[in-house]
Amino acid sequence: MAYLAPRLGHFRIFNHSVSACRLLGTAGMADMGLALSRSPLEKLDFDNVALKKLPLDSSEEPGVRQVNGACFSRVKPQPVTKPRFVAVSHEALALLGLNGEEVMTDPLGPEYLSGSSVMPGSETAAHCYCGHQFGQFAGQLGDGAAIYLGEVKVPPGQDSDLLRENPSGRWEIQVKGAGKTPFSRQADGRKVLRSSIREFLCSEVMFFLGVPTTRAGSVVTSDSRVVRDVYYSGNPRNERCSVVLRIAPTFLRFGSFEIFKQADESTGRQGPSYGRHEIRSQMMDYVIEMFYPEIQRNHPDRVERNVAFFREVMLRTARLVAQWQCVGFCHGVLNTDNMSILGLTLDYGPYGFMDRFDPNFICNASDNSGRYSYQAQPAICRWNLVKLAEALAPELPPDRAEEVVDEYLDLYNGFYLETMRKKLGLLKKDEPEDEILITELLQTMHNTGADFTNTFRSLSQISCPTEGEEEEELVRKATELLLQQCASLEELKAANKPTMDTRELAMLLSMAQSNPALFQMISDRATIARQLEMLSKLKDLMETSQEELQSKHAEDWSGWITRYRKRLARELEGQSDVRALQEERVRVMDSTNPRVVLRNYIAQNAIEAAENGDFSEVQRVLKVLQKPFSSQPGLESPAWVGRGQTTDQGERDEEEEEEEQQEAAASSSSSTARTPVPYDSKPPTWANEICVT
């Protein structure tokens, strides 16, 4: 039986004091009271509305279990040994009214933000949800590593734009990696430095790129260890337990509404709260009242309200995925349980920013079929919206939901073209031919293996035509500019090497003809077609020299640049001040096309530094990413170059110390062999070895 959460009592505050005593050692009670009063985290004003408005699991039984008839379960975070900060985001913590410097120097900060101690007013819980994973309904999933700490009231004076985006007046905060919950399945509820740093950095860079996202306030690491097999290669190693503080208006997702699903025809699994229609109504009321108050006010009719809500979720999702496509971002695991009900980028796992443009780019090494490839993202998000609509029925009539979903593609295309025009500096006119020009640009980038981020950034250096210019010379210079971002012959050969053995490919082709049913069970035609296309390209490349390739690339680019400049000429029609237009165009382009994004090699370098005990590179990368459209003098390149030094990060036993020395030596060896490259550079050769799953 579910019940509403009681207010937090003195027990939790007392429990926190015990943790504080452990931190402060032999300090007297008066000194301890003084120290406690100094922790800014104890001043957070919690109002945990989700636990009051939504059903809470009555059981506090430890361990993994099915949670029926509830949206949340109470949990107890598991402390880590000697927690300490890797980095904090001052901007994200400011959402909670916190000063980053004060938090960073607070002796209780790492305790609280790792979940090792519980802040006054916090009520720890885990959210129950389901999801379709890689197209199949997986049944109960839930927060297996994330723990809800509560909702912090928006501090006075918060930016009005933020309040419009978060009308609830509260920020939900979570710690990810703080131990087991009822939803941990076979896992231990822990995260390590690798995944924690990646989530922390990407949450923040997406915000500064202008892409809707959950935020990350801090990363804490510790002396606690867990065993991880990084590449699933049978070579496990001990890694440090690390915890990310996540911040959002809410972490509810499409899968939150799938807990009511009846038994799935394919998998036989059903949601843990199947048949509990009153809870679905309760959840919809909560989400709309809290996060879509205008819809609640403007639609007194319940059905019309629910349709308007679904339409707004659809619109936000279409806009979000269009923004992903325009910055070359690939999420990697677009299951329904990773789709925010607010249209935010949620759950940063095996994501990737595209380097060399490839519409078939797959950032998740576990995605063998390419279901979540770059070019598949818009269609997958539509598919997920269909599953959300099914989960909301009968509160959302299916025929009305279908009408809304039918609007998705046109909305997505509109958002995509609007941003792409800005990326190309087409500001004054919207011409039907623009879509063709954009498509031809992407095709040229694909053919030449051009770097996605740097090619777009370079376009602002191609000016509008003016009288008296030598057109042929300008096209030649622009071509040379873009050729610098193209792949070499060897890079293209490596990129087009089929991932499937030719014998396996031949067997599958034969099976597709002789036994289609069996073929469908173990592969699909899209995967085979992709492998054959790569094989064909590789064959052509093997018969091409670097000089021939360079000549072909130059021809492709000069042709596109000529068409682009003709389109730019039409921007000038009717404009009296050409110079002002050109300046505006460069300003818009350079504030739309980032100079730097979180490429995998940048994240990997920061991770290796942190694993060697040097957290400065994580902090440096964060600083660079906070201004992704600008050049920052003194921050052009990584400061960490594999010095092989391990700072004193707490007591370690002999076995851990020896292991750390081995890790440091290995990282130092690999890093000193590398030549450091600027953050805005194309990726170095060693980046091809990075594998994210």
mmCIF file of C-alpha atoms in Angstrom, residues 43 86 103 186 215-217 238 311 483 502 530 626:
data_model
loop_
_atom_site.group_PDB
_atom_site.id
_atom_site.type_symbol
_atom_site.label_atom_id
_atom_site.label_comp_id
_atom_site.label_asym_id
_atom_site.label_seq_id
_atom_site.Cartn_x
_atom_site.Cartn_y
_atom_site.Cartn_z
ATOM 1 C CA LYS A 43 20.841 26.295 4.549
ATOM 2 C CA VAL A 86 36.990 16.685 -8.327
ATOM 3 C CA VAL A 103 30.862 24.696 -1.361
ATOM 4 C CA GLN A 186 22.408 -6.871 -10.845
ATOM 5 C CA ARG A 215 22.602 20.186 -15.008
ATOM 6 C CA ALA A 216 25.500 18.871 -12.921
ATOM 7 C CA GLY A 217 26.658 20.703 -9.796
ATOM 8 C CA ASN A 238 39.496 -1.507 -9.246
ATOM 9 C CA ARG A 311 1.535 18.471 -27.921
ATOM 10 C CA LEU A 483 40.322 21.269 -47.098
ATOM 11 C CA THR A 502 33.867 -10.447 -44.825
ATOM 12 C CA ARG A 530 25.812 -0.219 -44.312
ATOM 13 C CA GLN A 626 31.589 27.390 -20.399
#
